C-alpha atoms as a PDB file:
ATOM      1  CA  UNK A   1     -54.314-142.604 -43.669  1.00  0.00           C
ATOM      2  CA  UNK A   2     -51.980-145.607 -42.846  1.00  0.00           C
ATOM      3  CA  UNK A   3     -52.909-148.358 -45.741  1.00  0.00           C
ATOM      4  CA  UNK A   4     -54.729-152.080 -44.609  1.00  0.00           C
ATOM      5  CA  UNK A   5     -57.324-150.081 -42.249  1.00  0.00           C
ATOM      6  CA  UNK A   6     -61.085-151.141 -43.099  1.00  0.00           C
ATOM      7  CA  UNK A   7     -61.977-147.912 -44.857  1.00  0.00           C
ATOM      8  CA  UNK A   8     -59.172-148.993 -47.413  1.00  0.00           C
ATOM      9  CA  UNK A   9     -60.860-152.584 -47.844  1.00  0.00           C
ATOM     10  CA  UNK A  10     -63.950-151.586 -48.535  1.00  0.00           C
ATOM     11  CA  UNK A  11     -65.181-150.574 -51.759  1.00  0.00           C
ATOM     12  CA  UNK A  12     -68.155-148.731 -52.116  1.00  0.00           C
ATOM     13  CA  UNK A  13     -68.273-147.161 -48.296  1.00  0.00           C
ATOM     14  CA  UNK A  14     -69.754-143.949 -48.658  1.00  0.00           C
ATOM     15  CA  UNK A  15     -67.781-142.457 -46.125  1.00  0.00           C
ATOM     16  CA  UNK A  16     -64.349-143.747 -45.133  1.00  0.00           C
ATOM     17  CA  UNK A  17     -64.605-142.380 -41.832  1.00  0.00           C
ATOM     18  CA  UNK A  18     -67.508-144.572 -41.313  1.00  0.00           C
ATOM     19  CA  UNK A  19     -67.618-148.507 -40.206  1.00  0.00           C
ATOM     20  CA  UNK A  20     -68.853-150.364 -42.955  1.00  0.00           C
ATOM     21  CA  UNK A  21     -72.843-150.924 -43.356  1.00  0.00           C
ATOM     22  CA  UNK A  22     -74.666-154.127 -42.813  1.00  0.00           C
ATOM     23  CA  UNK A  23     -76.122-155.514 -45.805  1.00  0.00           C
ATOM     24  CA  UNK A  24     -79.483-155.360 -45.901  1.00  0.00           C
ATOM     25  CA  UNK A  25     -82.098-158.001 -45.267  1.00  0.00           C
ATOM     26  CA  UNK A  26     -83.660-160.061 -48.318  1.00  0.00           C
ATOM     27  CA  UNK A  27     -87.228-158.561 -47.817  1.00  0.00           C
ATOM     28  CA  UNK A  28     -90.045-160.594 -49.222  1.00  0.00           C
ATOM     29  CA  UNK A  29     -93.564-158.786 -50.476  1.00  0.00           C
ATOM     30  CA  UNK A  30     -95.798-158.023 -47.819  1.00  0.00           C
ATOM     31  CA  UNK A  31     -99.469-160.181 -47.747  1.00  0.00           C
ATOM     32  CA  UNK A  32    -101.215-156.990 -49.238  1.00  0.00           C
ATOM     33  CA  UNK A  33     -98.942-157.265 -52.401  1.00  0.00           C
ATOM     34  CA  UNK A  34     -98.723-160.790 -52.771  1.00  0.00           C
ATOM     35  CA  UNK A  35    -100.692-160.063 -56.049  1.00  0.00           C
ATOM     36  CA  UNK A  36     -97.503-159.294 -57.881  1.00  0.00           C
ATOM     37  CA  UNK A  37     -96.462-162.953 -58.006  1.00  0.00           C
ATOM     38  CA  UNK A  38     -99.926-163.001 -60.595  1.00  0.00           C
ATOM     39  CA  UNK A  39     -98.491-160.100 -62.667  1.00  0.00           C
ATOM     40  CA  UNK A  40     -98.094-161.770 -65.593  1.00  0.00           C
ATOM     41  CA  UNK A  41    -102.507-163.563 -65.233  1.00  0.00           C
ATOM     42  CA  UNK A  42    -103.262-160.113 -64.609  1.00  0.00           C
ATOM     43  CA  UNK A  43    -102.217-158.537 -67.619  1.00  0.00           C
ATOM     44  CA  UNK A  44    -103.307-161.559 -69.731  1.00  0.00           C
ATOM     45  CA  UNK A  45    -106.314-160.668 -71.689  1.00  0.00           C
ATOM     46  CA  UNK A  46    -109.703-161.814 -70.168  1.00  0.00           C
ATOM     47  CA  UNK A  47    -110.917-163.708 -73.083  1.00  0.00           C
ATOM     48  CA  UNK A  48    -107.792-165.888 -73.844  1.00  0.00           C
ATOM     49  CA  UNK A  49    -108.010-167.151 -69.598  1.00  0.00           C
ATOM     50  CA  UNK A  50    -108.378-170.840 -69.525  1.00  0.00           C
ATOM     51  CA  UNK A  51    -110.989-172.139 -67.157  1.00  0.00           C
ATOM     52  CA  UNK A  52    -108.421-173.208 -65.063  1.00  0.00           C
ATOM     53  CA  UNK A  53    -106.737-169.254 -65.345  1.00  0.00           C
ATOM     54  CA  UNK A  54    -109.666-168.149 -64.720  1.00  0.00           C
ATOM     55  CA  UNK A  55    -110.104-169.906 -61.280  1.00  0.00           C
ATOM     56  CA  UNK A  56    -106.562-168.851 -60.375  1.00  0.00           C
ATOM     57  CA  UNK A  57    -107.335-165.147 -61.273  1.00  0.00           C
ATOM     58  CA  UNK A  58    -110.944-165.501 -59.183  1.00  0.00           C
ATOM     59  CA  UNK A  59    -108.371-166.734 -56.338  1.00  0.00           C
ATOM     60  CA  UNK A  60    -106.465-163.999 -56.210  1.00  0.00           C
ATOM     61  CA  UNK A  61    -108.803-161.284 -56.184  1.00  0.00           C
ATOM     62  CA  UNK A  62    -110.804-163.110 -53.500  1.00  0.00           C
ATOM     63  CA  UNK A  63    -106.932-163.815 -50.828  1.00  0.00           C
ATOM     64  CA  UNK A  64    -105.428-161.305 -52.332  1.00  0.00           C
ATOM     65  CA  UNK A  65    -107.310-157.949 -52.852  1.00  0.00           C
ATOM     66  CA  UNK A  66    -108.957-157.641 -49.644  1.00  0.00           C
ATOM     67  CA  UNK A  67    -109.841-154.177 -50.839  1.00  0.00           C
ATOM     68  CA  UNK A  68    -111.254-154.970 -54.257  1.00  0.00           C
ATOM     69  CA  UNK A  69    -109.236-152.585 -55.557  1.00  0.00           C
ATOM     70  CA  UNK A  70    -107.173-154.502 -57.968  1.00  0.00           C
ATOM     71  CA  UNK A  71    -110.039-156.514 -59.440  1.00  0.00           C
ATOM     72  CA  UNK A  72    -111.641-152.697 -59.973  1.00  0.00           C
ATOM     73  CA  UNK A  73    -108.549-152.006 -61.801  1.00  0.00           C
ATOM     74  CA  UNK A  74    -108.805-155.539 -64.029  1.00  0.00           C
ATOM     75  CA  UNK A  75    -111.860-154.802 -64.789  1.00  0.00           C
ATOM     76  CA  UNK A  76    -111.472-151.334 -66.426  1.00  0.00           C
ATOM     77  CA  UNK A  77    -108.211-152.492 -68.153  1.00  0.00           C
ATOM     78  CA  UNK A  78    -110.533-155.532 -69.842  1.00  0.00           C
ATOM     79  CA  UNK A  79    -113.817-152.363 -70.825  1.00  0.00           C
ATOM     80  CA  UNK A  80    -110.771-150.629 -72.386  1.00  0.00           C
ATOM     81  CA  UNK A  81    -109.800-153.844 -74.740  1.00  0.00           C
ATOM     82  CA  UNK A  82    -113.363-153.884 -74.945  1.00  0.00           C
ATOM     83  CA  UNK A  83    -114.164-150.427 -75.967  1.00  0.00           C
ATOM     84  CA  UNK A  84    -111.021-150.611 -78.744  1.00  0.00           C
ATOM     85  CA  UNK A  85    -112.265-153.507 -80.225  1.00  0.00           C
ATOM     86  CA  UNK A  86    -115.858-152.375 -80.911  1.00  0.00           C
ATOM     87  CA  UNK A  87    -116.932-152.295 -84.759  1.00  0.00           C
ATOM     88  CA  UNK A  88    -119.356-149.421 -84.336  1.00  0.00           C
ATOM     89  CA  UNK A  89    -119.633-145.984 -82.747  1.00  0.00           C
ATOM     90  CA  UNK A  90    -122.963-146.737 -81.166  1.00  0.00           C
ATOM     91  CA  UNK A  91    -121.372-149.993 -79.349  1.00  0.00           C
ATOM     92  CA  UNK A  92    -117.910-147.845 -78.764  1.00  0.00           C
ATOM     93  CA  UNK A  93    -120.552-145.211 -77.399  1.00  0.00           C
ATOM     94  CA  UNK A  94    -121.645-148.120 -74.762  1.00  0.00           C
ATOM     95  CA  UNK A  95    -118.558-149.444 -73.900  1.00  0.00           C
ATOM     96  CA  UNK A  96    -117.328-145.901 -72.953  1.00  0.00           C
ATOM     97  CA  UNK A  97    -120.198-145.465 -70.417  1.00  0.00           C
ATOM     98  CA  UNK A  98    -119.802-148.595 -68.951  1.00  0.00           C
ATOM     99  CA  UNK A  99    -115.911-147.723 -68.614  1.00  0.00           C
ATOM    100  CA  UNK A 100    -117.067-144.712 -67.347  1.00  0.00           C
ATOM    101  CA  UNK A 101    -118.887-146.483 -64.634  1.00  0.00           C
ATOM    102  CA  UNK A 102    -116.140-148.890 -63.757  1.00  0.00           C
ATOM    103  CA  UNK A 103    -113.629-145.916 -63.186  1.00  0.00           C
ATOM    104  CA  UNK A 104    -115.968-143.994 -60.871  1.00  0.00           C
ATOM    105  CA  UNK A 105    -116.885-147.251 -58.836  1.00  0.00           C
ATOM    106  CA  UNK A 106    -113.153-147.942 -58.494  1.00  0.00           C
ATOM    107  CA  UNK A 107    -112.347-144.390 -57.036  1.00  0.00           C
ATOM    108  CA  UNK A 108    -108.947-144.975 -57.964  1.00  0.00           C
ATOM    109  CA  UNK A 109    -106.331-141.891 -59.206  1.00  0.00           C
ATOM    110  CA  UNK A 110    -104.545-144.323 -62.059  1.00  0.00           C
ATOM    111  CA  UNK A 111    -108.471-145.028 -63.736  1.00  0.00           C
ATOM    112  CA  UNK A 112    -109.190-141.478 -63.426  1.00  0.00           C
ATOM    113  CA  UNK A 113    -106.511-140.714 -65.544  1.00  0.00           C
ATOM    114  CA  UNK A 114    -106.740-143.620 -68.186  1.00  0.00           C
ATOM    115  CA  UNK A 115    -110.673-141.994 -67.921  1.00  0.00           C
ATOM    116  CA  UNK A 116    -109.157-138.644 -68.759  1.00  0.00           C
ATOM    117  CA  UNK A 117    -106.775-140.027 -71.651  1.00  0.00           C
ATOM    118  CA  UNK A 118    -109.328-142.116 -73.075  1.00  0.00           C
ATOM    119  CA  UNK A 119    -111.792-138.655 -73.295  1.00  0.00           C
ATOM    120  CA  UNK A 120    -108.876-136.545 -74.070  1.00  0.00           C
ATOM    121  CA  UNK A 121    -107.941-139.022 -77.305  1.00  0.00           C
ATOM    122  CA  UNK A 122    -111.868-139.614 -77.942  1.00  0.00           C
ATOM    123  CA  UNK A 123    -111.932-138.116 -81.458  1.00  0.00           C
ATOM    124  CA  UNK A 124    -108.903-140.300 -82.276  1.00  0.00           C
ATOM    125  CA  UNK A 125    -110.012-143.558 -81.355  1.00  0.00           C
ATOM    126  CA  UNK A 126    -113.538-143.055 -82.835  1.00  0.00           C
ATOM    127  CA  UNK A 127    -111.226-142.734 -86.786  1.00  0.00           C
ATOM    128  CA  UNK A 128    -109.802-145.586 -85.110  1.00  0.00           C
ATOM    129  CA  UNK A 129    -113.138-147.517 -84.728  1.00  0.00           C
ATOM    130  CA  UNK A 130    -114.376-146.414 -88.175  1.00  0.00           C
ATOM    131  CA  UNK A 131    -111.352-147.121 -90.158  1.00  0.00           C
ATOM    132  CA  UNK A 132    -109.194-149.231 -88.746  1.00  0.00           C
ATOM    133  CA  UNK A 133    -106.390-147.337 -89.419  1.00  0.00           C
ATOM    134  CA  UNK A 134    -103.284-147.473 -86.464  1.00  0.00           C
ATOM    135  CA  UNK A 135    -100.055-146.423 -87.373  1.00  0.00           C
ATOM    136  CA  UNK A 136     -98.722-149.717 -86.208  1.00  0.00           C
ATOM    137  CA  UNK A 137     -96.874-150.106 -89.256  1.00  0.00           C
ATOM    138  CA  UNK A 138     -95.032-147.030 -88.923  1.00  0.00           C
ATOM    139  CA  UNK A 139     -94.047-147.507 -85.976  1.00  0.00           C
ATOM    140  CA  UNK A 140     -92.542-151.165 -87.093  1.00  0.00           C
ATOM    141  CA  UNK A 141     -90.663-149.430 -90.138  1.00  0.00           C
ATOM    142  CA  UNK A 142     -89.231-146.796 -87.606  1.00  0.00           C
ATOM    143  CA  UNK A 143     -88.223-149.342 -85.373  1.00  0.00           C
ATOM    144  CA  UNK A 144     -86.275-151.349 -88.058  1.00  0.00           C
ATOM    145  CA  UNK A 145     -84.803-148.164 -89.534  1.00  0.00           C
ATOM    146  CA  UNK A 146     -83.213-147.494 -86.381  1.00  0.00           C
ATOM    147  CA  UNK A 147     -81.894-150.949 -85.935  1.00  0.00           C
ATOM    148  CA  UNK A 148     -80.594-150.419 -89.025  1.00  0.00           C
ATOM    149  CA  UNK A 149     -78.819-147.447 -88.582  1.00  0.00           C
ATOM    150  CA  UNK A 150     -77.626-148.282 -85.348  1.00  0.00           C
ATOM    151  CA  UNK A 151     -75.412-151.785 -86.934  1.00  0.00           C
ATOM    152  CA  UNK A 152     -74.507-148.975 -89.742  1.00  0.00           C
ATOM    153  CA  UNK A 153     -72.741-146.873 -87.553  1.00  0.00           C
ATOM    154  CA  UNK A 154     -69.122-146.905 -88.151  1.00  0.00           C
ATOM    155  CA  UNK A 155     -69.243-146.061 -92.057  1.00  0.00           C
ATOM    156  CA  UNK A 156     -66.542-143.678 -92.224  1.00  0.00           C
ATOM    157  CA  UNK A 157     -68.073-143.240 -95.926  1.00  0.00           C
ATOM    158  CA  UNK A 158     -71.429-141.791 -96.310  1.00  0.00           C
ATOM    159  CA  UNK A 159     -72.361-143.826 -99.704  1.00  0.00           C
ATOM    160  CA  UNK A 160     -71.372-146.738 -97.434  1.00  0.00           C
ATOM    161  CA  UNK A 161     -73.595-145.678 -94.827  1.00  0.00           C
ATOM    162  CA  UNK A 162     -76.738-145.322 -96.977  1.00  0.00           C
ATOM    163  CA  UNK A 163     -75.863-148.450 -99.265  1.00  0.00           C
ATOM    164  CA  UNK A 164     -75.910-150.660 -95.942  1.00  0.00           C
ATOM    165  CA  UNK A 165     -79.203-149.260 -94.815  1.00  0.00           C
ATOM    166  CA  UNK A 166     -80.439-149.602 -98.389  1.00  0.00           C
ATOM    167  CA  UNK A 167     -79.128-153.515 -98.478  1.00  0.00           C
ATOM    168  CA  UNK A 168     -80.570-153.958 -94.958  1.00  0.00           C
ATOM    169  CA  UNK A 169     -84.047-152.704 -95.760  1.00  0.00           C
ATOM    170  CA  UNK A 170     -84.308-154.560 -98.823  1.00  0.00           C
ATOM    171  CA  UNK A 171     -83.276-157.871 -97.112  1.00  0.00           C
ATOM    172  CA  UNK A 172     -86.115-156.884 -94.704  1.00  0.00           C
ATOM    173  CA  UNK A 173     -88.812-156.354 -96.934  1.00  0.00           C
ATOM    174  CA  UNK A 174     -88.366-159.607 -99.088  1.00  0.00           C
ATOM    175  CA  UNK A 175     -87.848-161.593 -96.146  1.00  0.00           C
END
């Protein structure tokens, strides 16, 4: 192919033997997901809302979800903060029902399955309600260990390699 033609100049054609594409349109959200400009009040926790989040929250669900499907969605997400932060079987035993209420008056596939993983995971999260146990701070010190390893890497000297982690751990923990 003789050099300068337009399938030379253009980087990222597909096919040379092709004109080059448009570019495509900016596309904005459509009205019926205008909601996701409220991601962020939407997966704010219901009791921290200020009165005047509160009203903005209220305002979307009322322009916003014509279908009420979203606020049916909100409102299971806040029973399942609700049902992990119960102090007693007997009230975690009421907030699951009521959960279970919410998901079947929402009709909605991703409840369903939060409903499933929440039964699924029941026995779990009632030695979660009784002793308060998480494994939070495992998680944390397998996080850290990993960071810690990966600015380690390099070490051409194993005794190297595990005195860094070693230093970097301790400065962790005292810090």
């Amino acid at each position: 192919m003789p050099p300068g033609r337009w399938h030379d100049t253009q980087p990222g054609n597909p096919n040379p033997h092709e004109p080059p594409r448009a570019p495509k349109p900016v596309t904005r959200p459509c009205p019926e997901s205008w909601a996701w400009a409220h991601r962020r009040l939407l997966l704010r926790a219901g009791d921290t809302l200020s009165e005047n989040a509160r009203a903005r929250l209220e305002t979307v669900f009322t322009t916003d979800d014509p279908t009420g499907k979203l606020k049916a969605a909100w409102e299971v997400k806040e029973q399942v903060r609700v049902l992990l932060r119960t102090a007693s079987l007997e009230d975690a035993e009421l907030a699951k029902d009521r959960l279970e209420e919410l998901v079947q008056a929402s009709k909605q596939p991703e409840t369903t399955r939060v409903w499933r993983t929440i039964c699924r995971w029941w026995k779990e999260i009632e030695v979660l309600i009784v002793t308060g146990a998480t494994t939070g701070k495992i998680e944390a010190n397998n996080t850290s260990i990993k960071h810690i390893k990966r600015t380690a890497r390099g070490y051409r000297n194993p005794n190297n390699y595990t005195s860094v982690i070693l230093l970097r751990s301790a400065a962790r923990t005292t810090a």
